[in-house]
PDB file of C-alpha atoms in Angstrom:
ATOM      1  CA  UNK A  23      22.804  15.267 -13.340  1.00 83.00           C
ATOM      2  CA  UNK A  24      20.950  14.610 -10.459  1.00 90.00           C
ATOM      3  CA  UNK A  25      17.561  11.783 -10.985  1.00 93.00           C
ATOM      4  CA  UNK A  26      14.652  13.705 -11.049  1.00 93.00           C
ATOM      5  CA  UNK A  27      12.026  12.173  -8.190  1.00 94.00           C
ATOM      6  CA  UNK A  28       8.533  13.410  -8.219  1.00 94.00           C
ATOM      7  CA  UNK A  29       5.606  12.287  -5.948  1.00 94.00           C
ATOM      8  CA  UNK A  30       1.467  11.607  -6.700  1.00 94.00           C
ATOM      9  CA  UNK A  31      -1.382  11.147  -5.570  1.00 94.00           C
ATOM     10  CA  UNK A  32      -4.656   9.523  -6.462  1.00 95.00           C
ATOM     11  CA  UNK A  33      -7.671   8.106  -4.075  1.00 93.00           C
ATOM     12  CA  UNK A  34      -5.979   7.601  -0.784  1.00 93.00           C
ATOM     13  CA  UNK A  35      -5.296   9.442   2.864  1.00 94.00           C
ATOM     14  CA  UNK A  36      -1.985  10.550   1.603  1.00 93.00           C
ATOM     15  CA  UNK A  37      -0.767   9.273   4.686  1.00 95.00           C
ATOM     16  CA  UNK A  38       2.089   7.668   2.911  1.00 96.00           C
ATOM     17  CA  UNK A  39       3.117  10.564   1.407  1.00 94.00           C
ATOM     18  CA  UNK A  40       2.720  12.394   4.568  1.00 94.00           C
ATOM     19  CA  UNK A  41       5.139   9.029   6.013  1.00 95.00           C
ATOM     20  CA  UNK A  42       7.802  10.501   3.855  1.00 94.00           C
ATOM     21  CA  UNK A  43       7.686  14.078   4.074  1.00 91.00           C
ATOM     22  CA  UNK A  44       8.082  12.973   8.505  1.00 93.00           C
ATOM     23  CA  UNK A  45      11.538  11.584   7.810  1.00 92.00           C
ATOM     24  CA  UNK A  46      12.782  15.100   7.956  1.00 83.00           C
ATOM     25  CA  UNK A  47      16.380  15.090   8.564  1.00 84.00           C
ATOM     26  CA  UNK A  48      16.986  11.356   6.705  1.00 87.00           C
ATOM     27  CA  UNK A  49      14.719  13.116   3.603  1.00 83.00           C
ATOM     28  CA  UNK A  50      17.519  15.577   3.375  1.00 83.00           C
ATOM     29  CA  UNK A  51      20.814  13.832   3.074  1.00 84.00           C
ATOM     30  CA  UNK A  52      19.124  12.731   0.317  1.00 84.00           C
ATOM     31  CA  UNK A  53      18.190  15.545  -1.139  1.00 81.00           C
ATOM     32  CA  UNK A  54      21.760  15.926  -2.125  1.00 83.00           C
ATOM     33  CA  UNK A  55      21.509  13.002  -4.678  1.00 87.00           C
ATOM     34  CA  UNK A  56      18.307  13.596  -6.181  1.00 91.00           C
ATOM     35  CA  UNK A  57      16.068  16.538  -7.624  1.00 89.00           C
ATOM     36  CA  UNK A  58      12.393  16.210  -6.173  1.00 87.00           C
ATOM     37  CA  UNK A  59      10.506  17.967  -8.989  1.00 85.00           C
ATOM     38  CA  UNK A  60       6.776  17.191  -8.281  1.00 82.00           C
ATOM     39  CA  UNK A  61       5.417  16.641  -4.642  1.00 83.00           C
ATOM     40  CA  UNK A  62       2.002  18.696  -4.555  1.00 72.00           C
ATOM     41  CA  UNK A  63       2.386  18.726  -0.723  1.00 60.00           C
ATOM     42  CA  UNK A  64       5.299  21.226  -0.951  1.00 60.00           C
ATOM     43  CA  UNK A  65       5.522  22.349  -4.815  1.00 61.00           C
ATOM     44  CA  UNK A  66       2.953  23.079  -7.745  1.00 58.00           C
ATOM     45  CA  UNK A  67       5.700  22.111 -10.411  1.00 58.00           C
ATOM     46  CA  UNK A  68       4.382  19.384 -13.059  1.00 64.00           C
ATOM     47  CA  UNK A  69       4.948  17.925 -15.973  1.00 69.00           C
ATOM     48  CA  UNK A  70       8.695  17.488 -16.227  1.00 81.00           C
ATOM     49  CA  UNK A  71      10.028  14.075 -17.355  1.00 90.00           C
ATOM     50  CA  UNK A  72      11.055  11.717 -14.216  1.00 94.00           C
ATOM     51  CA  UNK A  73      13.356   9.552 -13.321  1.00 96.00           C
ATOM     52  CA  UNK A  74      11.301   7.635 -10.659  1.00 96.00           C
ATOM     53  CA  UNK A  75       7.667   8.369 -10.127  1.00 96.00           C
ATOM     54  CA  UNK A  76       6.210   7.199  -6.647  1.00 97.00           C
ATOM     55  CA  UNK A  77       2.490   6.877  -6.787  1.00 97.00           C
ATOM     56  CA  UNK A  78      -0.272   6.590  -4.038  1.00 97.00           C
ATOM     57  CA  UNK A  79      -3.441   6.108  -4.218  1.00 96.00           C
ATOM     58  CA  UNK A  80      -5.764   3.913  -5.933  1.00 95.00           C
ATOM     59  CA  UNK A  81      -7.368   4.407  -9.533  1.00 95.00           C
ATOM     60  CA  UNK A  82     -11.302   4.947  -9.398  1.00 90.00           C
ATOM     61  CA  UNK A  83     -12.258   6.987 -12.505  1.00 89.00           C
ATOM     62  CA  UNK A  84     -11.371   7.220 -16.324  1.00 91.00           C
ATOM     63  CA  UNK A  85      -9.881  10.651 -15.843  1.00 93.00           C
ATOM     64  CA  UNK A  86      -7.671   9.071 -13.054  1.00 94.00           C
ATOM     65  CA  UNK A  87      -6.603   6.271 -15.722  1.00 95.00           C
ATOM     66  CA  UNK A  88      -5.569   9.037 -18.107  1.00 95.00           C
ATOM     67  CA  UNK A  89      -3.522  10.876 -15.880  1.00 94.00           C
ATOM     68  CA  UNK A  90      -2.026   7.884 -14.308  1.00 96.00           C
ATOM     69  CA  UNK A  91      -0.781   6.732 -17.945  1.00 96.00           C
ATOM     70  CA  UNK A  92       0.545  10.034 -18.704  1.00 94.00           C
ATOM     71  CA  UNK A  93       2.872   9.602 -15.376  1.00 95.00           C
ATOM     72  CA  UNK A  94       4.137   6.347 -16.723  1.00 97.00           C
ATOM     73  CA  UNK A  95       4.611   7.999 -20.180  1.00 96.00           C
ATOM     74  CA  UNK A  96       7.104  10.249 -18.573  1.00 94.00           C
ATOM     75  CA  UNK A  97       8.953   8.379 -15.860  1.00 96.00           C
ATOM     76  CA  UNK A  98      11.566   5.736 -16.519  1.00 96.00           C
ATOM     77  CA  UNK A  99      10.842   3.883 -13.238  1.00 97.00           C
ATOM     78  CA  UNK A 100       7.245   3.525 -11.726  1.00 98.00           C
ATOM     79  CA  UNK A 101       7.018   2.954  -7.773  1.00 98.00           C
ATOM     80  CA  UNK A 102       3.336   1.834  -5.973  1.00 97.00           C
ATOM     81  CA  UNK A 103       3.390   3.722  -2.452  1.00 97.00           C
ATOM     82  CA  UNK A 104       1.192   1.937  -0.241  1.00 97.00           C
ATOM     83  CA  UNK A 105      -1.219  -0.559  -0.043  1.00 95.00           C
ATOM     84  CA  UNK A 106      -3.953   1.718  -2.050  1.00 95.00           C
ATOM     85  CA  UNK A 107      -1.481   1.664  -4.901  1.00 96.00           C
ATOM     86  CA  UNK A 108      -0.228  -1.567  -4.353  1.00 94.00           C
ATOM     87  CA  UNK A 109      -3.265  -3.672  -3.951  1.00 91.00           C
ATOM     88  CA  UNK A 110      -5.778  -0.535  -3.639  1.00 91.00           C
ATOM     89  CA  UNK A 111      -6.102  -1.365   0.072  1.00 90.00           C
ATOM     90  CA  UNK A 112      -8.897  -0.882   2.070  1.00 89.00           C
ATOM     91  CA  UNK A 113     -10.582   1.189  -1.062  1.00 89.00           C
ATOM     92  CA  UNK A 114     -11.046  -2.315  -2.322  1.00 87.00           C
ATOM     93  CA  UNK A 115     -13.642  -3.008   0.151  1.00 84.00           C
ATOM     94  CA  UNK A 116     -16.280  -1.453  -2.138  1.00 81.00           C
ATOM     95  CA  UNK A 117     -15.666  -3.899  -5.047  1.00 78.00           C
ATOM     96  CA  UNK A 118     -18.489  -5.622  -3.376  1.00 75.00           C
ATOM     97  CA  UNK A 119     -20.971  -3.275  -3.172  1.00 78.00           C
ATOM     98  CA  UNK A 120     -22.979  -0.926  -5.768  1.00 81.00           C
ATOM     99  CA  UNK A 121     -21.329   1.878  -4.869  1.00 76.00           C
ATOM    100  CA  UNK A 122     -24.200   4.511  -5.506  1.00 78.00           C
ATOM    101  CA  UNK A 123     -25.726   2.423  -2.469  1.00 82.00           C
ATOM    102  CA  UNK A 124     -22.268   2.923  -0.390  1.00 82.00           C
ATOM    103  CA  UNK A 125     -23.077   6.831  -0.747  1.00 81.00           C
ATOM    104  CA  UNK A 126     -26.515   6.165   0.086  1.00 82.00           C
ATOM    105  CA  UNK A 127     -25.355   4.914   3.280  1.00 84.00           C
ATOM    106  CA  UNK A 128     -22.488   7.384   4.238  1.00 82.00           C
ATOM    107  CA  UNK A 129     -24.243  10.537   2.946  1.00 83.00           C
ATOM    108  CA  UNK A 130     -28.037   9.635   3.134  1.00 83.00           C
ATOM    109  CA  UNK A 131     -30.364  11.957   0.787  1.00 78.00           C
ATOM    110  CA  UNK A 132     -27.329  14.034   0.503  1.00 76.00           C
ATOM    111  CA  UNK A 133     -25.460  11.457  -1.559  1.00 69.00           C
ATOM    112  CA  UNK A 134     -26.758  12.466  -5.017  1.00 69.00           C
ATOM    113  CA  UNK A 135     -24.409  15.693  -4.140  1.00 66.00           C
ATOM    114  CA  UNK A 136     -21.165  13.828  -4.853  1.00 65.00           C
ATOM    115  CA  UNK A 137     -20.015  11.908  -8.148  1.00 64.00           C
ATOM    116  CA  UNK A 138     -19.710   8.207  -8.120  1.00 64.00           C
ATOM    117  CA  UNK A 139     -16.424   6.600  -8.858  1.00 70.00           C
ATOM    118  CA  UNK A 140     -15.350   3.354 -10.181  1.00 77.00           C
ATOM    119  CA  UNK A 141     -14.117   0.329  -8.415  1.00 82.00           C
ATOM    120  CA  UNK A 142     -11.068   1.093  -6.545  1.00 89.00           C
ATOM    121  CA  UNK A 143      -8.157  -0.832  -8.455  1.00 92.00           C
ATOM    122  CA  UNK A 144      -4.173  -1.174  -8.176  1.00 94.00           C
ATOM    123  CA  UNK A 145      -1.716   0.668 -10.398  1.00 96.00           C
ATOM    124  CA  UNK A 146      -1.004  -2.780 -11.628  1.00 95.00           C
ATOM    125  CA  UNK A 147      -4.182  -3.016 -13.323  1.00 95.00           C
ATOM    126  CA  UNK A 148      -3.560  -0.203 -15.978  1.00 96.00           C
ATOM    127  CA  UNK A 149       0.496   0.932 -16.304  1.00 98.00           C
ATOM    128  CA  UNK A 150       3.786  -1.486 -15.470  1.00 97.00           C
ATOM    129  CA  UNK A 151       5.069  -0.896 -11.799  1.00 97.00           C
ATOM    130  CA  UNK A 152       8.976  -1.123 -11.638  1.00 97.00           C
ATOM    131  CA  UNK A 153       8.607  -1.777  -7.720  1.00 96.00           C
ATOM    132  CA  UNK A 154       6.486  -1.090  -4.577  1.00 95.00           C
ATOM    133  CA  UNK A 155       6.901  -0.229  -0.750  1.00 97.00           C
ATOM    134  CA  UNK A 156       3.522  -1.484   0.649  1.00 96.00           C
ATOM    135  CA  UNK A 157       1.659  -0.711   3.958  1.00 96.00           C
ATOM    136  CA  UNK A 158      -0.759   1.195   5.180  1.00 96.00           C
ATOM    137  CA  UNK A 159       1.066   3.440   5.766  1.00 95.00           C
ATOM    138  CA  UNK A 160       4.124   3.039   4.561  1.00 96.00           C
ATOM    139  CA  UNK A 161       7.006   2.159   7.055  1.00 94.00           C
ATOM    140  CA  UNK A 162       9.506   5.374   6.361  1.00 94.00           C
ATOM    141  CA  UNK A 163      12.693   3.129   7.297  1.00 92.00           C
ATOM    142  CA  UNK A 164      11.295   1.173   4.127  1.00 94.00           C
ATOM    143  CA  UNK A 165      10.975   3.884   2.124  1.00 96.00           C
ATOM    144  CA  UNK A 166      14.522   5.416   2.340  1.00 95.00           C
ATOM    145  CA  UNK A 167      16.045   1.935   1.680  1.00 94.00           C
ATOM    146  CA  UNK A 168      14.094   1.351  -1.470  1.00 96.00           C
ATOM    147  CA  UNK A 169      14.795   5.325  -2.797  1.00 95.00           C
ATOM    148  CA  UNK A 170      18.203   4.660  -1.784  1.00 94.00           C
ATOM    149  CA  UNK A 171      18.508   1.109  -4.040  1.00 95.00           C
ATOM    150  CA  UNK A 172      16.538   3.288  -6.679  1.00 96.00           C
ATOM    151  CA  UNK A 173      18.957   6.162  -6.828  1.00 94.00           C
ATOM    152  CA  UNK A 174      22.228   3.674  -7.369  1.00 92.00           C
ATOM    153  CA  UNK A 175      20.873   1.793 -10.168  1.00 92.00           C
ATOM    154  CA  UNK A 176      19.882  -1.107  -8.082  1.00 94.00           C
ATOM    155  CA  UNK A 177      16.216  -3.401  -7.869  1.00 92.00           C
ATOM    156  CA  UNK A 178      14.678  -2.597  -4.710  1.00 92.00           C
ATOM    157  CA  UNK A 179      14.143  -5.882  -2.769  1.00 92.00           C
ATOM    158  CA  UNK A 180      11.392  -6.753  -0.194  1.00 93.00           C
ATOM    159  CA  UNK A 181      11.465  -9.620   2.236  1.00 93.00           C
ATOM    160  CA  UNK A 182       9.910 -12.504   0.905  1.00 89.00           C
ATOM    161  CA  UNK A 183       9.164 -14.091   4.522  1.00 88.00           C
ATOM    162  CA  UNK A 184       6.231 -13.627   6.661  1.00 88.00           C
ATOM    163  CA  UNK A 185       6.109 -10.943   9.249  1.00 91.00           C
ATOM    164  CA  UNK A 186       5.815 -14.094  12.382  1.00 88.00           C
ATOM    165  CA  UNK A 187       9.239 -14.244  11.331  1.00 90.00           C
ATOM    166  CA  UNK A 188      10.004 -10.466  12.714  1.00 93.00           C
ATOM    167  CA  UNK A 189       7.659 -11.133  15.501  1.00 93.00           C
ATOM    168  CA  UNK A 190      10.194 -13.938  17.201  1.00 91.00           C
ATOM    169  CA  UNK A 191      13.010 -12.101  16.225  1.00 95.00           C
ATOM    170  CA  UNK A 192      11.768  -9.431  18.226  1.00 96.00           C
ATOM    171  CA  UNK A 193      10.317 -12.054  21.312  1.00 95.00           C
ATOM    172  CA  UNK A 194       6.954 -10.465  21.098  1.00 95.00           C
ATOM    173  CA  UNK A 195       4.528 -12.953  22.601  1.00 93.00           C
ATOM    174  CA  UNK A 196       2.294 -14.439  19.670  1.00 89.00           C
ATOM    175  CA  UNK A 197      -1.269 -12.736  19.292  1.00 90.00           C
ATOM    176  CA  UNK A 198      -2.833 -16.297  19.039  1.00 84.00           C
ATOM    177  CA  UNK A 199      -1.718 -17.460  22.716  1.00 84.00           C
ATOM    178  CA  UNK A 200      -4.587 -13.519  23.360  1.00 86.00           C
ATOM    179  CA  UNK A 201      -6.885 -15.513  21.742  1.00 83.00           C
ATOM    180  CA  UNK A 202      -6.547 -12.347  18.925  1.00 86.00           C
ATOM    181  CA  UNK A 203      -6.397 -13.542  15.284  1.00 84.00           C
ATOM    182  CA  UNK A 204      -3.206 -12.877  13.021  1.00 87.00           C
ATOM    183  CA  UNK A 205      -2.250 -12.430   9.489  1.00 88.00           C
ATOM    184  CA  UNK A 206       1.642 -12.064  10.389  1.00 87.00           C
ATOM    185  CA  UNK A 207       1.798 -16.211   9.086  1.00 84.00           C
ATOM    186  CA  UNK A 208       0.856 -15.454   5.983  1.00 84.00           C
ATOM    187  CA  UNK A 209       1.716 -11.320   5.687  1.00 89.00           C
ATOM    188  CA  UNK A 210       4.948  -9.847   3.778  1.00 92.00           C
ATOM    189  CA  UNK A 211       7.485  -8.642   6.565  1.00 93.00           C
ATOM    190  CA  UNK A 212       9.191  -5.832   6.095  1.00 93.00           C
ATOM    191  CA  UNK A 213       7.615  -3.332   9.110  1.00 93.00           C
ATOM    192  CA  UNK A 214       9.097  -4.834  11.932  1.00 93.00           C
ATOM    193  CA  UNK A 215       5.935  -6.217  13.406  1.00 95.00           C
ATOM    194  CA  UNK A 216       5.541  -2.556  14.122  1.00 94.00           C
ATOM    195  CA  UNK A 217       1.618  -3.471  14.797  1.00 95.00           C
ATOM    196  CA  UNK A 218       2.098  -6.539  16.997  1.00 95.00           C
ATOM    197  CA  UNK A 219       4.719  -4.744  19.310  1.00 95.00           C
ATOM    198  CA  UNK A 220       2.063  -2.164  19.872  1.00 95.00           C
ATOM    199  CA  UNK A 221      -0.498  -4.463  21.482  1.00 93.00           C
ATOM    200  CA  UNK A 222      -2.063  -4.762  17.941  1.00 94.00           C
ATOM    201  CA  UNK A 223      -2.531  -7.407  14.992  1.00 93.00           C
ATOM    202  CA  UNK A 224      -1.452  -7.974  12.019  1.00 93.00           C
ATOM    203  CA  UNK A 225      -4.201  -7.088   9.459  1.00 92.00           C
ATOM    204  CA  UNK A 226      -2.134  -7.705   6.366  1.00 91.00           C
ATOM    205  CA  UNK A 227      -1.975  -4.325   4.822  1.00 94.00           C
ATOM    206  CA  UNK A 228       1.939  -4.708   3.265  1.00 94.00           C
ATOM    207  CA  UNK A 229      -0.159  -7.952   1.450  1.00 89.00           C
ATOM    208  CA  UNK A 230       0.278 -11.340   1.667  1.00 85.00           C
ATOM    209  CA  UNK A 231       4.244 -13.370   0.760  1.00 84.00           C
ATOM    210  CA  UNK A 232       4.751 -14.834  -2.297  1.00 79.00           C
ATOM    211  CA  UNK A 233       3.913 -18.266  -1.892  1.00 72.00           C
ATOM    212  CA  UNK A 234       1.806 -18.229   1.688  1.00 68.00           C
ATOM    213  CA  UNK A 235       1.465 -21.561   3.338  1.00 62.00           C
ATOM    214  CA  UNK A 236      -2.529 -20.762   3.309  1.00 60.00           C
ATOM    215  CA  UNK A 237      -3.328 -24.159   4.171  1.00 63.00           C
ATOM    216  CA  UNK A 238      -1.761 -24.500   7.485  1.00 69.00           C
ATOM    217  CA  UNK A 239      -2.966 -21.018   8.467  1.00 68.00           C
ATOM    218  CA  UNK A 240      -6.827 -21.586   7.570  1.00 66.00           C
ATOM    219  CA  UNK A 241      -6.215 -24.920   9.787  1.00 71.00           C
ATOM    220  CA  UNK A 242      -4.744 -22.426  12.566  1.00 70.00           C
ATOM    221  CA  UNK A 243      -7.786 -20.562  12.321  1.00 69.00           C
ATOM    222  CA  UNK A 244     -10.215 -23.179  12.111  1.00 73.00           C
ATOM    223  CA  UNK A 245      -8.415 -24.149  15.843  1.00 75.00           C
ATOM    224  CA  UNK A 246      -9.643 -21.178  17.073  1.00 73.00           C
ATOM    225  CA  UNK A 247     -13.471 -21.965  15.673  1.00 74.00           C
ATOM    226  CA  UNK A 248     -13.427 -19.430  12.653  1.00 72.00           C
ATOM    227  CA  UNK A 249     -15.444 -20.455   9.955  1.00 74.00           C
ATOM    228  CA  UNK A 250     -14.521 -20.098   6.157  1.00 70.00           C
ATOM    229  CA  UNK A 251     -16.179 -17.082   5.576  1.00 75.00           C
ATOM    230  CA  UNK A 252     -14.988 -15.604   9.028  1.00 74.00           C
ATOM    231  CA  UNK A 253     -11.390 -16.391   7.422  1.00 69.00           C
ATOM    232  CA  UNK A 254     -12.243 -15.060   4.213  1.00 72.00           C
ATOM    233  CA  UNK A 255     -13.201 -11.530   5.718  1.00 78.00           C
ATOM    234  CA  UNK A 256     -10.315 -11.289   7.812  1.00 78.00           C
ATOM    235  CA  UNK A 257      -8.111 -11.645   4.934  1.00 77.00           C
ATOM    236  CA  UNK A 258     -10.490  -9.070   2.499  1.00 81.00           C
ATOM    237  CA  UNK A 259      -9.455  -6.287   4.796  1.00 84.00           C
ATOM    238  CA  UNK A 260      -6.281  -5.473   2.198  1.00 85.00           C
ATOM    239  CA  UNK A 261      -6.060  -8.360   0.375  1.00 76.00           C
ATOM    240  CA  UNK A 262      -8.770  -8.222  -2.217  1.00 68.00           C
ATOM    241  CA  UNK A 263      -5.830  -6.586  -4.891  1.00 54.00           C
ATOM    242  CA  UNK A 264      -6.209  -9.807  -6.777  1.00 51.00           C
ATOM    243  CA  UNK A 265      -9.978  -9.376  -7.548  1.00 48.00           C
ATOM    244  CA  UNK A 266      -9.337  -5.823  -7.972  1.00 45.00           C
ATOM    245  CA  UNK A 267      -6.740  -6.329 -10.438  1.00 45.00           C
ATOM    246  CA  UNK A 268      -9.296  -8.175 -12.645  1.00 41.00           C
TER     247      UNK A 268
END
């Protein structure tokens, strides 16, 4: 029998899921190994018992908890898709804020039209997560290797070094010597410095390595005249997952 996959979605862009349903023609040879039996982009089925659940999104409201534990309750392996699920991302960025003002500002008198959520928080915070692919979005070549270590009975591994580290492997020039500030030092590799190579940053949506060698970074930065709380909001962008987790 094949392992029943299914796919969900919670506060997010659905980008990721959108990342996956792109790979087309690598999406299909795997098709033959595995039974997708809940993507709401292409079916309506629900409520069968999974094999692996994939989850986007980030959890906001009580009704979102509830359905989010129900998930678990039926899948065997739980997978966080993207940095909204992983470390709830940029949604994050309203832990901050009231946010009843935050619709204030958006919708303006119009604002007492829409319900207010929660705080924007990681699976993590309310069900055990069996693995991840972060990003924002999700790197597809990621993707497929982590279904594919899923669907042979294997732990999915991500790199535990810093994306600088696919940066020289690739030659790209280092963003600091444009004067543009980084988070590749202290960022989880794994996207092939997909954003550097395109004239970009790194912002540090895939979150940052295990054990980041902060100190030395902050001391990079400082070089280049940031204070503290100018470091502090560069890293806040995807990285507040730990206060969010709280």
């Amino acid at each position: 029998m094949k392992p029943r996959v299914g796919f969900f979605d919670f506060a997010s862009c659905e980008g990721c899921q959108l990342t996956v349903l792109n790979l087309e023609n690598e999406l299909l040879d795997l098709v033959e190994l595995m039974e997708i039996v809940e993507f709401r982009e292409i079916s309506s089925a629900h409520g069968e018992e999974l094999d692996i659940a994939f989850v986007e999104g980030s959890i906001c409201r009580p009704e979102d908890v509830k359905r989010l534990r129900a998930i678990r309750a039926r899948s065997r392996q739980l997978i966080a898709l993207g940095a909204c699920a992983d470390t709830a991302g940029i949604n994050a960025l309203t832990s901050d804020r009231p946010v009843a003002e935050l619709v204030r500002e958006v919708y303006g008198d119009k604002g007492e039209a829409f319900l207010v959520a929660g705080r924007p928080r990681p699976l993590e915070a309310f069900v055990p997560v069996d693995g991840r692919v972060p990003g924002c979005p999700i790197d597809g070549g990621e993707f497929l290797t982590v279904l594919q270590a899923l669907l042979i009975g294997r732990t999915p591994e991500l790199p535990t070094f810093a994306v600088c580290a696919e940066c020289k492997l690739r030659e790209l020039p280092c963003t600091f010597e444009r004067d543009v500030i980084c988070l590749g030092p202290i960022t989880r590799a794994g996207c092939n410095a997909h954003c550097i190579a395109e004239g970009d940053r790194c912002r540090g949506c895939r979150g940052m390595v295990d054990a980041p060698r902060s100190g030395p970074y902050y001391r990079i930065l400082e070089e280049y005249g940031l204070s503290e709380e100018q470091i502090r909001d560069e890293l806040r962008l995807y990285n507040l997952g730990g206060e969010a987790k709280k």
